[in-house]
Amino acid sequence: MGGGLVSGDVDLSTGLGGVALRNPVLLASGTCGYGTELSPFIALEQLGGIVAKSLTLAPRAGNLPPRITETPAGMLNAISLENVGVDAFVREKLPALPAAVTVLASVFETELERYAEVCKRLDGVERVAALELNASCPHVKAGGIEFGQDPRVLAELVRTCRRATTRPLLVKLSPNVTSIAEMARVCEGEGADGLSLINAVQGLLVDVHRRRTVLRNGLGGLSGPAILPIALRMVFQAARAVKLPICGIGGIASGEDAVAFLLCGASAVQVGTITYTQPGAGIEIRDGIEAYCRQHGVARVRDLIGALEPWPAG
Amino acid sequence: MIRAIATVREAGASRLVLEVPGWPGQRPGQFAMLGLEPERLRRDPLLPRPMAIYRGDASALEFRFKVVGRGTRIMAELVPGAKLSLLGPLGNGFELPSGPATLVGGGSGIASLYELARVARPAPRVLLGGRTGADILGLADFDALGLELSIATDDGSLGRRGLVTDLLAPRAGETVYACGPLAMMQRAHELAAAAGARCRVSLENPMACGFGACLGCAIKTPAGFRYVCTHGPVFDSASLGWEAGS
Ligand SMILES: Cc1cc2nc3c(=O)[nH]c(=O)nc-3n(C[C@H](O)[C@H](O)[C@H](O)COP(=O)(O)OP(=O)(O)OC[C@H]3O[C@@H](n4cnc5c(N)ncnc54)[C@H](O)[C@@H]3O)c2cc1C
Ligand SMILES: Cc1cc2nc3c(=O)[nH]c(=O)nc-3n(C[C@H](O)[C@H](O)[C@H](O)COP(=O)(O)O)c2cc1C
Ligand code: FES
């Protein structure tokens, strides 16, 4: 492919279900806190946006420790959606972020009506560009994944939340399902504006010397480079099943990883675990996408979306 | 606080000396996150490792560590010229004692105490413990400070045979600073409380980020969850719920 684009002339802008993004890189929910934790290291306003830690109606304490452990090229966590609650988020966390940062809020609850109530409370909040429905936490005892694993329950959840908000509504899907395409279609049918996938993959580690699970909770969510091929596969399949824009998530650690998601059909990506290794990873990945575009003569990053080349027949 | 690519100047089984451009200095008891794969070509191990800053200034930053798993094994095999990513200094660090103090270090926890031993006035008493004599990190450096130093080892190969807390007899009004295995810190806390002394412990929990984003380093206290990386690593031992097992 021909190179030759000069500095500054790559158009990185993209969009996600009605939200305009200055570039395709967002930080994934739960891995960037409420943004302020990262402000000392990274200019958040130079990212496409951030998805804040999932919010529940009331403040929520997480699981007992140990809640994290490392795995080959990844980590397993069972934080269990510890958060300050939706009202404290709106009152204290949002105003602490620079106005230029695009903020998406993630919504999580254990019951349908409570999901809807969190959506309602965020609906009028000007700073919140979109809602991401977390239907997929892999390790909470009630709610979360149950909402994302049964197509009928997922449909009811999206329908209920759709009615509760006028904001762009993305649904974050679980990888712990048999058919991601089916789940994607359910969301499209219920009026979601986009999809985010994937959340962490259910996993478990054992300390054989003590003969018990490493995490107090037993199950955890696997994230990091180890899950990248699973995530790519699911984005690929979902993108073929629906017309909704997709935000690709899972193991992204470089600009090239992000480009792979765009080629598989994602309109944007979220960067999670790698932020712990490298707090500035989001910016480096954005720069990496830009460098890729220049190297391959791609003028607009949007031209990469779904642009995977077919293998020749035979 | 800085993010930097550090260059290994000296390395050994349990010692790492780094050149860190722009190092701003540290308070005793602060730590850094050391990333083993700065180029991120290999992504395994993925997470950085928290390490106490043993001592450091603009010319060199030193860590002392115990090999317990893959990350620390890689650290032990680093050669001069190798690169690491570094984030630090992080955490609250120790408040300096205003009067007499006793420092109690066990195993890798000894590394957290050297800087405090060096700057605290009046000179503190120092008690160090390990499984064997070879586990006492930085012994020569502590020796060179010329303060009152006592050693205990499980096998009696150095100092007294037994637990380091066997050497601890806190006095009312003094401050005990402890870093090491949880059981050791709990014992220090109990002895201090019984004697009417203050006790500060520095916790060594596993971490993913080191700056408050992942919530992975939570500990349960009577007042709710606290995070070792941002509220600690140093805690007032009386604020921890030892019974609940933190
Ligand atoms: C603030 C702080 C300062 C520290 N300072 C020092 C220091 O100066 N010197 C030093 O030697 N160590 C220090 N540690 C501990 C050190 O971070 C761990 O030993 C190290 O991360 C282990 O990495 P690894 O890859 O070798 O082990 P892994 O392969 O990750 O684990 C190997 C085994 O060790 C256990 N383990 C891992 N981390 C810990 C831990 N933190 N505590 C108890 N068990 C653990 C695991 O459960 C596993 O069984 C500090 C920790 C903290 C939080
Ligand atoms: C410590 C931790 C906490 C997380 N918390 C949340 C959360 O609150 N809400 C959510 O939707 N996803 C959460 N996730 C999942 C991530 O947003 C992301 O979907 C997943 O980690 C995969 O991406 P990665 O491989 O880039 O990390 C969390 C992940 C981690 C590692
Ligand atoms: S290590 Fe991530 S919050 Fe403390």
XYZ file of C-alpha atoms and ligand atoms in Angstrom:
648
model
C 0.000 0.000 0.000
C 1.171 3.513 -0.658
C 2.245 5.710 2.223
C 2.900 9.398 1.968
C 0.340 11.193 4.136
C 2.005 14.044 5.927
C 1.644 14.853 9.578
C -1.716 16.152 10.680
C -3.753 15.150 7.667
C -5.243 11.920 9.009
C -8.861 12.436 9.997
C -9.246 10.420 13.191
C -12.820 11.434 13.931
C -15.492 8.798 14.246
C -18.812 8.273 15.961
C -20.748 5.860 18.077
C -24.527 5.838 17.905
C -24.939 9.589 17.751
C -21.898 10.510 19.811
C -19.208 12.321 17.817
C -15.710 11.282 18.850
C -12.537 13.199 18.028
C -10.720 9.899 17.681
C -11.604 6.221 18.111
C -9.890 5.588 21.457
C -11.877 5.558 24.693
C -10.898 4.225 28.090
C -12.940 1.234 29.248
C -15.293 1.325 32.193
C -13.755 0.305 35.488
C -10.200 0.630 34.283
C -9.909 4.424 34.339
C -11.749 5.059 37.588
C -13.725 8.301 37.228
C -11.012 9.818 35.078
C -9.442 11.929 37.805
C -7.200 9.060 38.915
C -5.531 9.230 35.509
C -5.383 12.997 35.067
C -1.842 13.244 36.488
C -0.540 11.011 33.704
C -2.591 11.643 30.624
C -4.436 14.474 28.842
C -7.887 12.869 28.869
C -9.301 15.454 26.485
C -6.998 14.125 23.763
C -8.808 10.808 23.812
C -12.038 9.965 22.051
C -13.542 9.765 25.515
C -13.739 7.847 28.744
C -16.343 5.434 30.038
C -16.541 5.962 33.767
C -16.758 3.148 36.291
C -20.171 1.444 36.254
C -22.705 3.220 38.469
C -25.392 1.769 40.685
C -28.269 3.571 42.360
C -26.677 3.459 45.816
C -22.950 3.384 46.577
C -21.688 -0.170 46.324
C -18.821 -1.866 48.158
C -16.915 -4.489 46.244
C -15.913 -8.048 47.027
C -13.522 -8.978 49.793
C -9.842 -9.208 48.818
C -7.949 -10.776 47.183
C -9.809 -9.365 44.196
C -7.111 -9.275 41.539
C -4.420 -11.613 40.333
C -2.225 -11.876 37.293
C -2.600 -14.521 34.595
C -0.510 -15.182 31.477
C -0.730 -11.907 29.510
C -3.759 -10.855 31.489
C -5.407 -10.437 34.835
C -8.370 -11.847 36.678
C -10.481 -9.476 38.744
C -13.468 -9.698 40.996
C -13.816 -6.088 42.111
C -17.552 -6.462 41.720
C -18.519 -3.002 40.565
C -17.557 -1.060 43.638
C -18.630 2.514 42.964
C -19.715 5.763 44.597
C -23.289 5.599 43.300
C -24.913 7.606 40.536
C -25.700 10.716 42.569
C -22.192 11.132 43.978
C -20.846 10.612 40.474
C -22.934 13.460 39.106
C -22.278 15.711 42.098
C -18.572 15.101 42.731
C -16.826 13.121 40.027
C -18.130 14.700 36.816
C -17.376 18.330 37.734
C -13.785 17.348 38.555
C -13.109 16.496 34.911
C -12.046 19.080 32.326
C -14.990 20.231 30.177
C -13.294 18.995 27.001
C -13.333 15.366 28.093
C -16.086 13.310 26.457
C -17.663 11.244 29.222
C -19.846 8.178 28.813
C -21.543 6.789 31.901
C -21.842 3.074 32.503
C -25.003 1.789 34.166
C -25.240 -1.353 36.218
C -27.831 -2.731 38.613
C -29.250 -5.939 39.972
C -32.898 -5.318 39.098
C -34.693 -3.974 36.071
C -36.369 -1.001 37.761
C -33.115 0.046 39.354
C -31.305 -0.052 36.013
C -33.998 2.235 34.655
C -33.736 4.575 37.627
C -29.974 5.007 37.148
C -30.610 5.784 33.474
C -33.226 8.383 34.453
C -30.919 10.094 36.885
C -28.264 10.410 34.190
C -30.670 11.469 31.489
C -30.651 15.169 32.226
C -26.956 15.393 32.985
C -25.403 17.533 30.299
C -21.861 16.218 30.691
C -22.891 12.636 29.983
C -22.584 12.097 26.225
C -24.087 8.608 26.245
C -25.028 5.717 28.476
C -23.421 2.309 28.304
C -25.572 -0.411 29.759
C -23.367 -2.940 31.525
C -25.284 -6.179 30.989
C -22.259 -8.296 31.462
C -20.300 -8.105 34.685
C -18.849 -11.602 34.963
C -18.557 -11.922 38.724
C -21.339 -10.232 40.660
C -23.648 -12.499 42.555
C -26.901 -10.952 41.376
C -27.596 -9.152 38.143
C -25.031 -8.185 35.571
C -24.261 -11.250 33.581
C -27.702 -12.774 34.065
C -29.087 -9.810 32.174
C -26.679 -10.394 29.350
C -26.918 -14.156 28.940
C -30.595 -14.763 28.282
C -31.855 -13.075 25.095
C -35.320 -12.515 26.560
C -33.971 -10.916 29.716
C -31.569 -8.792 27.687
C -34.425 -7.632 25.464
C -36.444 -6.592 28.488
C -33.487 -4.757 29.968
C -32.748 -2.798 26.791
C -36.445 -2.027 26.286
C -36.810 -0.740 29.843
C -33.698 1.394 29.720
C -34.514 2.658 26.241
C -37.719 4.104 27.670
C -35.848 5.602 30.604
C -33.414 7.711 28.614
C -33.244 9.955 25.596
C -29.478 9.729 25.536
C -27.596 7.551 23.071
C -27.736 4.072 24.571
C -24.934 1.572 24.060
C -25.204 -1.967 25.389
C -22.054 -3.648 26.674
C -22.315 -7.328 25.920
C -20.901 -10.314 27.705
C -18.583 -12.713 25.916
C -19.940 -15.491 28.112
C -22.732 -16.411 25.696
C -23.230 -19.009 23.006
C -24.212 -16.628 20.206
C -23.012 -13.035 20.305
C -24.837 -12.379 17.031
C -28.149 -13.250 18.642
C -27.479 -10.908 21.561
C -26.479 -8.137 19.173
C -29.711 -8.540 17.211
C -31.752 -8.390 20.401
C -30.206 -5.034 21.255
C -30.782 -3.691 17.762
C -34.399 -4.814 17.891
C -34.988 -2.964 21.163
C -33.639 0.348 19.944
C -30.083 0.407 21.248
C -27.865 2.956 19.492
C -24.701 0.878 19.619
C -22.880 -2.043 21.142
C -19.762 -2.317 23.256
C -18.020 -5.653 23.356
C -16.581 -7.448 25.098
C -16.643 -7.342 28.854
C -14.209 -9.591 30.746
C -14.317 -13.336 30.133
C -15.309 -15.517 33.058
C -12.316 -17.278 34.546
C -10.947 -18.941 37.657
C -7.498 -19.591 39.072
C -6.498 -22.074 41.759
C -3.747 -21.849 44.341
C -2.879 -25.536 44.407
C -0.721 -25.295 47.507
C -3.572 -23.923 49.588
C -6.165 -25.834 47.542
C -8.393 -22.848 47.115
C -9.303 -20.346 44.467
C -6.871 -17.451 44.229
C -9.670 -14.875 44.352
C -11.883 -14.779 47.420
C -14.898 -14.632 45.109
C -13.828 -17.722 43.196
C -14.846 -16.560 39.721
C -13.277 -13.521 38.169
C -13.194 -11.659 34.887
C -10.245 -12.254 32.593
C -8.966 -9.197 30.752
C -5.838 -8.012 28.996
C -3.976 -9.146 25.846
C -4.899 -12.780 26.600
C -8.519 -12.158 25.503
C -7.837 -10.182 22.321
C -8.584 -12.996 19.837
C -11.862 -13.794 21.598
C -12.885 -10.157 21.494
C -11.958 -9.745 17.823
C -13.962 -12.811 16.915
C -17.015 -11.490 18.726
C -16.799 -8.008 17.206
C -16.416 -9.640 13.797
C -19.526 -11.770 14.327
C -21.624 -8.975 15.855
C -20.679 -6.556 13.084
C -22.015 -9.019 10.533
C -25.240 -9.509 12.444
C -26.340 -5.908 12.965
C -26.033 -2.408 11.534
C -25.398 -0.821 14.929
C -22.042 0.836 15.466
C -19.745 -1.224 17.658
C -17.139 -0.247 20.213
C -14.487 -2.981 20.309
C -12.966 -3.891 23.677
C -10.600 -6.594 24.841
C -6.858 -6.819 25.233
C -5.957 -3.789 23.153
C -2.356 -2.817 23.883
C -1.175 -1.101 20.693
C -2.375 0.975 17.758
C -2.255 -2.129 15.596
C -4.472 -4.036 18.021
C -6.988 -1.181 17.767
C -6.815 -1.176 13.960
C -7.611 -4.888 13.990
C -10.873 -4.107 15.806
C -11.740 -1.354 13.326
C -11.088 -3.710 10.410
C -13.383 -6.296 12.026
C -16.168 -3.725 12.041
C -15.735 -1.611 15.170
C -16.297 2.147 14.864
C -14.273 2.875 17.977
C -12.412 0.975 20.683
C -11.971 0.989 24.430
C -8.679 0.432 26.159
C -8.753 -1.267 29.560
C -6.208 -3.322 31.431
C -3.179 -2.013 29.530
C -3.725 1.321 31.300
C -2.415 -0.337 34.473
C 0.806 -1.298 32.734
C 1.094 2.041 30.998
C -1.086 4.891 32.256
C -0.581 6.780 28.980
C -1.578 3.809 26.835
C -4.735 5.468 25.476
C -2.764 8.306 23.884
C -0.073 5.952 22.601
C -2.719 3.775 20.986
C -4.341 6.803 19.359
C -0.917 7.815 18.031
C -0.384 4.246 16.857
C -3.621 4.312 14.859
C -2.576 7.587 13.290
C 0.848 6.176 12.412
C -0.803 3.140 10.837
C -3.055 5.372 8.732
C -0.102 7.394 7.535
C 1.922 4.300 6.750
C -0.910 2.820 4.715
C -2.164 6.003 3.106
C -5.490 5.982 4.931
C -6.874 9.528 5.015
C -9.857 8.902 7.277
C -9.872 6.427 10.108
C -13.534 5.722 9.296
C -12.353 4.098 6.060
C -10.900 1.291 8.175
C -14.223 0.285 9.717
C -15.109 -3.212 8.497
C -12.418 -3.013 5.813
C -11.061 -6.493 6.351
C -9.950 -7.941 3.007
C -11.385 -11.318 2.004
C -9.037 -14.192 1.214
C -9.129 -15.159 -2.450
C -11.444 -18.060 -3.184
C -10.013 -21.515 -3.745
C 5.283 11.811 40.455
C 6.825 10.728 37.176
C 6.550 8.077 34.510
C 9.939 7.187 33.136
C 11.895 4.567 31.306
C 14.589 3.535 33.756
C 17.919 1.965 32.874
C 19.422 -0.756 35.018
C 22.787 0.309 36.342
C 23.487 -2.551 38.713
C 21.536 -5.742 39.275
C 21.910 -8.687 41.555
C 19.938 -11.454 43.174
C 18.040 -9.052 45.411
C 19.208 -5.606 44.418
C 18.348 -3.318 41.580
C 19.929 0.068 40.950
C 18.249 2.221 38.313
C 18.981 5.448 36.533
C 15.733 7.384 36.362
C 15.727 10.616 34.388
C 14.036 13.404 36.332
C 13.537 11.467 39.556
C 11.933 13.976 41.953
C 12.978 12.287 45.227
C 10.828 10.381 47.699
C 9.573 10.300 51.252
C 10.491 7.301 53.396
C 8.035 4.456 52.810
C 6.929 5.467 49.323
C 6.983 2.970 46.477
C 7.192 2.726 42.723
C 5.514 0.496 40.154
C 8.155 -1.287 38.097
C 7.009 -2.459 34.666
C 9.052 -5.292 33.289
C 8.097 -4.917 29.636
C 8.509 -1.285 28.646
C 8.469 -2.011 24.917
C 5.394 -4.146 25.450
C 6.459 -6.550 22.740
C 6.141 -9.368 25.207
C 3.037 -8.774 27.285
C 3.715 -11.324 29.913
C 4.075 -10.582 32.761
C 1.606 -7.845 32.074
C 1.274 -5.928 35.307
C 3.930 -3.802 36.943
C 5.164 -4.781 40.412
C 5.054 -2.500 43.443
C 8.428 -2.096 45.126
C 9.434 0.059 48.060
C 12.001 2.689 47.247
C 14.951 1.543 49.290
C 16.876 4.725 48.739
C 17.299 7.148 45.934
C 18.264 10.516 44.609
C 18.626 12.117 41.191
C 21.670 9.969 40.396
C 20.356 6.489 41.265
C 17.319 4.729 42.614
C 17.728 1.508 44.542
C 15.338 -1.376 45.258
C 15.845 -4.469 47.398
C 13.624 -7.417 46.816
C 12.873 -11.017 47.534
C 12.273 -13.435 44.664
C 8.793 -14.887 45.181
C 7.431 -15.376 41.651
C 7.994 -14.675 37.977
C 8.120 -10.910 38.181
C 10.754 -10.777 40.871
C 12.659 -13.619 39.172
C 12.865 -11.525 36.006
C 14.025 -8.593 38.112
C 16.757 -10.777 39.584
C 17.981 -11.692 36.102
C 18.134 -8.183 34.683
C 21.468 -7.020 33.354
C 22.984 -3.529 33.287
C 21.573 -1.543 30.388
C 18.169 -3.271 30.500
C 15.096 -1.018 30.486
C 12.131 -0.943 32.842
C 9.159 1.367 32.995
C 8.734 3.161 36.280
C 5.908 5.095 37.904
C 6.596 6.837 41.176
C 7.008 7.898 43.850
C 3.596 6.606 44.936
C 1.747 6.204 48.221
C 1.683 8.179 51.443
C 4.944 7.066 53.042
C 5.801 7.184 56.724
C 5.280 10.304 58.789
C 8.537 10.932 60.627
C 8.461 10.077 64.344
C 8.464 13.013 66.733
C 10.149 11.002 69.474
C 11.616 7.568 70.072
C 10.840 4.931 67.480
C 11.389 1.254 66.829
C 11.456 -0.123 63.296
C 10.504 -3.758 62.777
C 11.220 -5.310 59.403
C 10.578 -8.842 58.229
C 11.670 -10.348 54.914
C 11.013 -8.091 51.927
C 9.413 -5.559 54.265
C 12.871 -4.532 55.442
C 13.295 -2.615 52.190
C 10.504 -0.205 53.143
C 12.278 0.825 56.330
C 15.837 1.731 55.351
C 15.098 5.311 54.324
C 13.134 5.885 57.534
C 15.990 4.421 59.597
C 18.360 6.813 57.880
C 16.422 10.055 58.401
C 14.472 9.564 61.651
C 15.708 11.624 64.627
C 16.450 10.642 67.323
C 17.997 7.542 65.711
C 15.455 4.719 65.964
C 16.061 1.211 67.189
C 15.907 -1.301 64.349
C 14.806 -4.942 64.549
C 15.217 -7.079 61.460
C 14.053 -10.616 60.880
C 14.196 -13.270 58.204
C 14.093 -16.983 57.681
C 17.883 -17.149 57.511
C 20.688 -14.611 57.697
C 20.769 -14.308 53.904
C 17.175 -12.954 53.960
C 18.145 -9.807 55.837
C 18.133 -7.296 52.980
C 20.578 -4.394 53.210
C 22.167 -5.519 56.458
C 25.466 -3.741 55.752
C 23.618 -0.479 55.030
C 21.675 -0.632 58.294
C 24.920 -1.468 60.097
C 26.611 1.566 58.627
C 23.944 3.881 60.077
C 25.397 3.183 63.507
C 22.071 2.759 65.291
C 20.883 0.119 67.718
C 20.307 -2.935 65.552
C 19.054 -6.396 66.531
C 18.474 -9.429 64.326
C 16.355 -12.549 64.659
C 16.262 -15.485 62.243
C 14.036 -18.555 62.184
C 17.058 -20.867 61.928
C 19.360 -18.911 64.215
C 21.936 -18.448 61.453
C 22.173 -14.767 62.323
C 21.262 -12.960 65.540
C 18.764 -14.564 67.859
C 16.811 -17.644 66.881
C 13.106 -16.877 66.694
C 10.703 -14.241 65.482
C 11.671 -10.621 65.086
C 8.671 -9.631 67.183
C 10.227 -11.571 70.086
C 12.745 -8.714 70.185
C 10.060 -6.043 70.291
C 9.267 -4.424 73.648
C 7.495 -1.158 72.849
C 7.545 1.665 75.363
C 4.671 4.014 76.072
C 4.779 7.076 73.851
C 7.085 5.673 71.211
C 6.162 4.834 67.633
C 6.565 1.367 66.179
C 6.926 1.106 62.395
C 6.468 -2.360 60.968
C 6.675 -3.855 57.502
C 6.725 -7.555 56.710
C 4.418 -10.572 56.772
C 0.875 -9.832 57.974
C 1.230 -11.997 61.094
C 4.370 -10.090 62.040
C 2.650 -6.733 61.634
C -0.362 -7.901 63.606
C 1.911 -8.989 66.475
C 3.686 -5.618 66.387
C 0.312 -3.897 66.505
C -0.783 -5.944 69.536
C 2.448 -5.363 71.439
C 2.347 -1.639 70.692
C -1.301 -1.326 71.699
C -0.651 -3.154 74.981
C 2.249 -0.829 75.759
C 0.492 2.404 74.835
C 2.670 2.985 71.796
C 1.593 4.115 68.323
C 2.053 1.631 65.511
C 2.282 2.239 61.778
C 2.324 -0.685 59.377
C 3.202 -0.689 55.697
C 1.185 -3.238 53.700
C 2.499 -5.205 50.707
C -0.689 -6.253 48.908
C -0.649 -7.213 45.228
C -1.538 -4.290 42.971
C -2.524 -3.811 39.365
C -2.252 -0.057 38.811
C -0.706 1.584 41.884
C -2.637 4.861 41.418
C -6.213 4.226 42.481
C -7.851 3.251 39.186
C -8.429 -0.504 39.519
C -9.597 -0.825 43.153
C -7.752 -4.136 43.233
C -5.633 -3.366 46.292
C -8.589 -2.889 48.626
C -8.357 -3.941 52.249
C -11.299 -4.236 54.567
C -11.162 -2.011 57.610
C -13.787 -1.261 60.264
C -14.415 2.016 58.405
C -14.948 0.288 55.051
C -12.612 -0.474 52.186
C -9.318 1.375 51.952
C -6.835 1.182 49.100
C -3.239 0.285 49.796
C -1.879 2.303 46.858
C -3.586 5.608 47.595
C -4.576 5.568 51.297
C -1.396 3.632 52.137
C 0.788 1.680 51.944
C 1.283 3.010 55.487
C -1.659 2.719 57.882
C -2.222 3.399 61.542
C -2.387 -0.196 62.780
C -5.327 0.692 65.024
C -7.408 1.563 61.938
C -7.158 -1.960 60.499
C -9.589 -4.691 61.412
C -7.075 -7.381 62.316
C -9.721 -9.770 63.608
C -11.618 -9.712 60.326
C -8.399 -10.588 58.538
C -7.518 -7.738 56.225
C 3.917 -0.885 48.550
C 4.652 -2.181 48.328
C 6.021 -2.222 48.463
C 6.712 -3.411 48.259
N 8.055 -3.395 48.390
C 8.764 -4.524 48.215
C 10.184 -4.491 48.325
O 10.798 -3.467 48.537
N 10.833 -5.659 48.158
C 10.185 -6.831 47.875
O 10.846 -7.855 47.754
N 8.844 -6.872 47.745
C 8.112 -5.743 47.905
N 6.738 -5.775 47.759
C 6.097 -7.050 47.411
C 6.247 -7.304 45.929
O 5.511 -6.331 45.203
C 5.742 -8.702 45.541
O 6.481 -9.671 46.206
C 5.898 -8.907 44.060
O 4.925 -8.160 43.377
C 5.733 -10.347 43.658
O 5.829 -10.402 42.234
P 6.184 -11.726 41.501
O 5.856 -11.540 40.059
O 7.572 -12.152 41.810
O 5.207 -12.758 42.161
P 3.917 -13.432 41.526
O 4.353 -14.380 40.462
O 2.951 -12.369 41.162
O 3.407 -14.221 42.801
C 4.156 -15.305 43.358
C 3.565 -15.699 44.687
O 3.709 -14.637 45.631
C 2.445 -14.205 46.105
N 2.492 -12.753 46.159
C 2.551 -11.909 45.110
N 2.578 -10.637 45.531
C 2.539 -10.686 46.862
C 2.519 -9.709 47.861
N 2.540 -8.419 47.580
N 2.460 -10.128 49.139
C 2.392 -11.437 49.433
N 2.413 -12.405 48.541
C 2.480 -12.042 47.270
C 1.455 -14.671 45.097
O 0.173 -14.884 45.649
C 2.065 -15.962 44.635
O 1.787 -17.006 45.523
C 6.020 -4.604 47.932
C 4.642 -4.558 47.785
C 3.956 -3.370 47.977
C 2.473 -3.312 47.792
C -10.314 -4.086 37.397
C -11.373 -4.040 36.342
C -12.604 -3.450 36.624
C -13.610 -3.393 35.662
N -14.785 -2.774 35.957
C -15.750 -2.662 35.001
C -16.952 -1.927 35.238
O -17.148 -1.346 36.302
N -17.880 -1.882 34.250
C -17.696 -2.476 33.036
O -18.570 -2.367 32.173
N -16.557 -3.142 32.767
C -15.581 -3.250 33.711
N -14.401 -3.908 33.424
C -14.230 -4.534 32.085
C -13.491 -3.612 31.129
O -14.195 -2.420 30.900
C -13.220 -4.311 29.779
O -14.451 -4.637 29.180
C -12.405 -5.580 29.929
O -11.394 -5.414 30.896
C -11.752 -6.017 28.610
O -10.873 -5.035 28.105
P -9.265 -5.064 28.364
O -8.804 -6.428 27.989
O -8.705 -3.990 27.490
O -9.062 -4.792 29.804
C -13.380 -3.965 34.378
C -12.146 -4.547 34.088
C -11.143 -4.586 35.045
C -9.820 -5.220 34.690
S -3.507 -0.914 42.849
Fe -5.090 -0.192 41.578
S -6.309 0.886 43.008
Fe -4.612 0.318 44.184
